[in-house]
Every structure is written in structure tokens, then in C-alpha cells.
PDB file of C-alpha atoms in Angstrom:
ATOM      1  CA  MET A   1     -69.464 -22.278 121.291  1.00  0.00           C
ATOM      2  CA  ILE A   2     -68.203 -21.832 118.283  1.00  0.00           C
ATOM      3  CA  HIS A   3     -65.249 -23.696 117.480  1.00  0.00           C
ATOM      4  CA  VAL A   4     -62.283 -21.079 116.043  1.00  0.00           C
ATOM      5  CA  SER A   5     -59.079 -21.489 114.237  1.00  0.00           C
ATOM      6  CA  VAL A   6     -56.912 -18.246 113.976  1.00  0.00           C
ATOM      7  CA  GLU A   7     -54.070 -18.373 111.411  1.00  0.00           C
ATOM      8  CA  ILE A   8     -51.593 -15.496 111.089  1.00  0.00           C
ATOM      9  CA  ASP A   9     -48.625 -14.861 109.159  1.00  0.00           C
ATOM     10  CA  THR A  10     -46.115 -15.113 110.435  1.00  0.00           C
ATOM     11  CA  SER A  11     -45.002 -11.099 109.860  1.00  0.00           C
ATOM     12  CA  PHE A  12     -48.191  -9.987 111.779  1.00  0.00           C
ATOM     13  CA  GLN A  13     -47.321 -11.892 115.457  1.00  0.00           C
ATOM     14  CA  ASN A  14     -46.735  -8.812 117.442  1.00  0.00           C
ATOM     15  CA  LEU A  15     -50.462  -7.243 116.204  1.00  0.00           C
ATOM     16  CA  ILE A  16     -53.439 -10.049 116.440  1.00  0.00           C
ATOM     17  CA  ASN A  17     -54.513 -11.884 120.243  1.00  0.00           C
ATOM     18  CA  GLU A  18     -55.323 -15.115 119.010  1.00  0.00           C
ATOM     19  CA  ALA A  19     -57.461 -15.682 122.386  1.00  0.00           C
ATOM     20  CA  THR A  20     -59.151 -12.147 121.434  1.00  0.00           C
ATOM     21  CA  ALA A  21     -60.414 -13.314 118.245  1.00  0.00           C
ATOM     22  CA  GLN A  22     -61.763 -16.302 119.417  1.00  0.00           C
ATOM     23  CA  LYS A  23     -63.880 -14.447 121.816  1.00  0.00           C
ATOM     24  CA  VAL A  24     -64.851 -11.241 119.457  1.00  0.00           C
ATOM     25  CA  VAL A  25     -66.184 -14.388 117.690  1.00  0.00           C
ATOM     26  CA  ASN A  26     -67.944 -16.030 119.714  1.00  0.00           C
ATOM     27  CA  HIS A  27     -69.524 -13.041 121.668  1.00  0.00           C
ATOM     28  CA  VAL A  28     -71.398 -11.790 118.178  1.00  0.00           C
ATOM     29  CA  CYS A  29     -72.277 -15.376 116.924  1.00  0.00           C
ATOM     30  CA  ASP A  30     -73.331 -15.366 120.975  1.00  0.00           C
ATOM     31  CA  ARG A  31     -75.118 -12.275 120.757  1.00  0.00           C
ATOM     32  CA  GLU A  32     -77.198 -13.565 116.836  1.00  0.00           C
ATOM     33  CA  GLN A  33     -78.096 -16.929 119.027  1.00  0.00           C
ATOM     34  CA  ILE A  34     -75.686 -19.167 116.603  1.00  0.00           C
ATOM     35  CA  ASP A  35     -74.816 -21.912 118.143  1.00  0.00           C
ATOM     36  CA  PRO A  36     -72.382 -24.632 117.091  1.00  0.00           C
ATOM     37  CA  GLY A  37     -69.862 -23.689 114.427  1.00  0.00           C
ATOM     38  CA  ASN A  38     -66.755 -23.377 112.789  1.00  0.00           C
ATOM     39  CA  VAL A  39     -64.656 -20.667 111.807  1.00  0.00           C
ATOM     40  CA  THR A  40     -61.854 -19.550 110.559  1.00  0.00           C
ATOM     41  CA  ILE A  41     -59.678 -16.196 110.343  1.00  0.00           C
ATOM     42  CA  ILE A  42     -56.388 -15.703 108.134  1.00  0.00           C
ATOM     43  CA  PHE A  43     -54.639 -12.675 109.174  1.00  0.00           C
ATOM     44  CA  THR A  44     -52.684 -11.854 105.588  1.00  0.00           C
ATOM     45  CA  SER A  45     -51.040  -9.538 103.995  1.00  0.00           C
ATOM     46  CA  ASP A  46     -52.822  -7.050 101.331  1.00  0.00           C
ATOM     47  CA  GLU A  47     -51.603  -8.814  98.561  1.00  0.00           C
ATOM     48  CA  THR A  48     -52.756 -11.944  99.083  1.00  0.00           C
ATOM     49  CA  LEU A  49     -56.243 -10.457  99.700  1.00  0.00           C
ATOM     50  CA  ARG A  50     -55.374  -8.099  96.719  1.00  0.00           C
ATOM     51  CA  LYS A  51     -55.304 -11.610  94.802  1.00  0.00           C
ATOM     52  CA  MET A  52     -58.601 -13.113  96.133  1.00  0.00           C
ATOM     53  CA  LYS A  53     -60.462  -9.800  96.147  1.00  0.00           C
ATOM     54  CA  ASN A  54     -59.741 -10.215  91.556  1.00  0.00           C
ATOM     55  CA  GLN A  55     -59.785 -14.404  91.315  1.00  0.00           C
ATOM     56  CA  TYR A  56     -63.220 -15.165  93.050  1.00  0.00           C
ATOM     57  CA  PHE A  57     -64.858 -11.681  92.123  1.00  0.00           C
ATOM     58  CA  SER A  58     -63.131  -9.751  89.151  1.00  0.00           C
ATOM     59  CA  ILE A  59     -62.390  -6.873  90.855  1.00  0.00           C
ATOM     60  CA  ASP A  60     -58.638  -5.401  91.589  1.00  0.00           C
ATOM     61  CA  ALA A  61     -58.751  -4.074  93.922  1.00  0.00           C
ATOM     62  CA  TYR A  62     -56.853  -4.052  97.783  1.00  0.00           C
ATOM     63  CA  THR A  63     -59.656  -4.879 100.897  1.00  0.00           C
ATOM     64  CA  ASP A  64     -59.232  -5.347 104.383  1.00  0.00           C
ATOM     65  CA  VAL A  65     -61.017  -7.811 104.436  1.00  0.00           C
ATOM     66  CA  ILE A  66     -62.875 -11.707 102.166  1.00  0.00           C
ATOM     67  CA  THR A  67     -65.234 -13.803 104.128  1.00  0.00           C
ATOM     68  CA  PHE A  68     -65.974 -17.824 102.261  1.00  0.00           C
ATOM     69  CA  ASN A  69     -69.477 -19.053 103.680  1.00  0.00           C
ATOM     70  CA  LEU A  70     -68.592 -23.245 103.362  1.00  0.00           C
ATOM     71  CA  GLU A  71     -71.935 -23.524 105.072  1.00  0.00           C
ATOM     72  CA  ASP A  72     -74.463 -25.738 103.024  1.00  0.00           C
ATOM     73  CA  ASP A  73     -78.144 -24.522 103.755  1.00  0.00           C
ATOM     74  CA  GLY A  74     -79.444 -25.229 107.048  1.00  0.00           C
ATOM     75  CA  GLU A  75     -75.780 -26.267 108.022  1.00  0.00           C
ATOM     76  CA  SER A  76     -73.997 -24.856 111.004  1.00  0.00           C
ATOM     77  CA  ILE A  77     -72.070 -21.891 110.588  1.00  0.00           C
ATOM     78  CA  ASP A  78     -68.526 -22.796 108.286  1.00  0.00           C
ATOM     79  CA  GLY A  79     -66.383 -20.292 107.220  1.00  0.00           C
ATOM     80  CA  GLU A  80     -63.497 -18.621 106.371  1.00  0.00           C
ATOM     81  CA  ILE A  81     -62.393 -14.573 107.426  1.00  0.00           C
ATOM     82  CA  TYR A  82     -59.391 -13.114 106.010  1.00  0.00           C
ATOM     83  CA  ILE A  83     -57.988 -10.056 106.874  1.00  0.00           C
ATOM     84  CA  SER A  84     -55.371  -7.447 105.687  1.00  0.00           C
ATOM     85  CA  PRO A  85     -52.986  -6.215 108.872  1.00  0.00           C
ATOM     86  CA  GLU A  86     -51.702  -3.682 106.869  1.00  0.00           C
ATOM     87  CA  ARG A  87     -55.114  -2.303 105.469  1.00  0.00           C
ATOM     88  CA  ALA A  88     -56.288  -2.555 109.082  1.00  0.00           C
ATOM     89  CA  ALA A  89     -53.646  -0.311 110.081  1.00  0.00           C
ATOM     90  CA  GLU A  90     -54.301   1.919 107.106  1.00  0.00           C
ATOM     91  CA  ASN A  91     -57.752   2.300 108.275  1.00  0.00           C
ATOM     92  CA  ALA A  92     -57.064   2.907 111.687  1.00  0.00           C
ATOM     93  CA  ARG A  93     -54.763   6.242 110.644  1.00  0.00           C
ATOM     94  CA  ILE A  94     -57.789   7.236 108.610  1.00  0.00           C
ATOM     95  CA  PHE A  95     -60.740   6.816 111.350  1.00  0.00           C
ATOM     96  CA  GLY A  96     -57.850   7.619 114.183  1.00  0.00           C
ATOM     97  CA  GLU A  97     -58.526   4.312 115.648  1.00  0.00           C
ATOM     98  CA  SER A  98     -56.094   1.550 117.391  1.00  0.00           C
ATOM     99  CA  THR A  99     -54.957  -1.035 114.698  1.00  0.00           C
ATOM    100  CA  GLU A 100     -56.200  -3.328 117.373  1.00  0.00           C
ATOM    101  CA  SER A 101     -59.962  -2.278 116.851  1.00  0.00           C
ATOM    102  CA  GLU A 102     -60.309  -1.743 113.361  1.00  0.00           C
ATOM    103  CA  LEU A 103     -58.697  -5.492 113.526  1.00  0.00           C
ATOM    104  CA  HIS A 104     -61.061  -5.971 116.109  1.00  0.00           C
ATOM    105  CA  ARG A 105     -64.211  -4.828 114.241  1.00  0.00           C
ATOM    106  CA  LEU A 106     -62.756  -6.408 110.333  1.00  0.00           C
ATOM    107  CA  ILE A 107     -63.533  -9.832 112.160  1.00  0.00           C
ATOM    108  CA  ILE A 108     -67.082  -8.293 112.997  1.00  0.00           C
ATOM    109  CA  HIS A 109     -67.961  -7.812 110.070  1.00  0.00           C
ATOM    110  CA  GLY A 110     -66.381 -10.970 107.969  1.00  0.00           C
ATOM    111  CA  THR A 111     -68.839 -12.522 111.773  1.00  0.00           C
ATOM    112  CA  LEU A 112     -71.422 -10.276 110.275  1.00  0.00           C
ATOM    113  CA  HIS A 113     -70.942 -11.691 106.654  1.00  0.00           C
ATOM    114  CA  LEU A 114     -70.808 -16.031 108.269  1.00  0.00           C
ATOM    115  CA  LEU A 115     -74.506 -15.457 109.298  1.00  0.00           C
ATOM    116  CA  GLY A 116     -75.934 -13.748 105.769  1.00  0.00           C
ATOM    117  CA  TYR A 117     -76.005  -9.779 106.369  1.00  0.00           C
ATOM    118  CA  ASP A 118     -74.898  -7.751 103.566  1.00  0.00           C
ATOM    119  CA  ASP A 119     -73.330  -4.728 102.910  1.00  0.00           C
ATOM    120  CA  GLN A 120     -74.086  -3.689  99.170  1.00  0.00           C
ATOM    121  CA  LEU A 121     -77.141  -1.755  99.576  1.00  0.00           C
ATOM    122  CA  PRO A 122     -76.744   1.738 102.294  1.00  0.00           C
ATOM    123  CA  GLU A 123     -78.994   0.303 104.824  1.00  0.00           C
ATOM    124  CA  ASP A 124     -77.170  -2.797 104.687  1.00  0.00           C
ATOM    125  CA  GLN A 125     -74.261  -0.841 105.329  1.00  0.00           C
ATOM    126  CA  LYS A 126     -76.222   0.747 108.053  1.00  0.00           C
ATOM    127  CA  THR A 127     -77.502  -1.508 109.930  1.00  0.00           C
ATOM    128  CA  MET A 128     -74.419  -3.936 110.062  1.00  0.00           C
ATOM    129  CA  LYS A 129     -72.626  -0.189 110.687  1.00  0.00           C
ATOM    130  CA  GLY A 130     -74.568  -0.125 113.801  1.00  0.00           C
ATOM    131  CA  LEU A 131     -74.245  -4.196 114.989  1.00  0.00           C
ATOM    132  CA  GLU A 132     -69.920  -3.314 114.181  1.00  0.00           C
ATOM    133  CA  ASP A 133     -69.892  -0.803 116.328  1.00  0.00           C
ATOM    134  CA  GLN A 134     -72.409  -2.384 119.103  1.00  0.00           C
ATOM    135  CA  TYR A 135     -70.084  -5.177 118.971  1.00  0.00           C
ATOM    136  CA  LEU A 136     -67.012  -3.804 119.700  1.00  0.00           C
ATOM    137  CA  ALA A 137     -68.519  -1.168 122.682  1.00  0.00           C
ATOM    138  CA  GLU A 138     -69.630  -4.850 124.003  1.00  0.00           C
ATOM    139  CA  VAL A 139     -66.291  -6.802 123.807  1.00  0.00           C
ATOM    140  CA  TYR A 140     -64.291  -3.714 125.318  1.00  0.00           C
ATOM    141  CA  GLN A 141     -66.585  -3.541 128.056  1.00  0.00           C
ATOM    142  CA  SER A 142     -66.873  -7.179 129.050  1.00  0.00           C
ATOM    143  CA  ASP A 143     -63.474  -6.629 128.440  1.00  0.00           C
ATOM    144  CA  LYS A 144     -63.728  -4.164 131.087  1.00  0.00           C
ATOM    145  CA  SER A 145     -65.632  -6.056 133.560  1.00  0.00           C
ATOM    146  CA  SER A 146     -63.008  -9.101 133.044  1.00  0.00           C
TER     147      SER A 146
END
């Protein structure tokens, strides 16, 4: 099983369920046959992610998720996923989704990046979107059957 730590900026405590965030990461890793490992999810402000994007990628823009792989080649998964609940809420409004669903999609997206998936090319974006849709549906289906 993947050990998942969740850190939530106090202003977003009411938006995120830590146990659900852990469940989403573990579901993706189970389906991708990844075990063991460590993932830390940090829910923080739009401004923090903008500064990180500028510092680490030299792009001064807002973003919804940033992922950092910390493992060396051949080691178990180890990484950090930074998510902006503010950006997730804005995306949810744009796409007609719930904020909760968008947050779960971002957790899945970040986890897929930790597992080596990329979304730079259109075909890679299509693959990741398909996996996001699949895993999101599976997570919600397992919630209904629990």
C-alpha cells in the first residue's frame, strides 16, 4: 500500500477530506500495480502554486497542480503533489463539475505524473484524460458500493 500524507492549508480545511484523498491515490496506484511508496499531497493557495511554477519552471502563471518526483530510478514511488483548491473550484465552474470531483481529478492527474505519465503531447493528454475519467468513475463507483 502507498503511504499517503495530506497537508491542507487551514483556509481549505472544509473542502478536502483527507481519507478520500488517500483513497484516490491508493486506487490509482493499485490499478497501476504500484506498491509500495510514499506520496504527499499539499493543498495550498493559488499564489503559492504560481510562485512555484515560476521558480521551478520559469513560467509565471497560475496552475491547478504541480507534481515533483523525488525517487531515484528503480526506487519505490516517492513524490509530492501540490494542488490549488482555488483553481480547482474555478475549473469546476468552467467544466460544470463539483469542486470535490475536480479535486479528485487533480489528485489522479498528479498521481499519474508521479507514475511516469506525461501530458506534453496531444496523444499523451488523451491517454491521461482517459485514465483520469476511468479512475474517477471507479472511485465514485466504489464509494456507492461501500
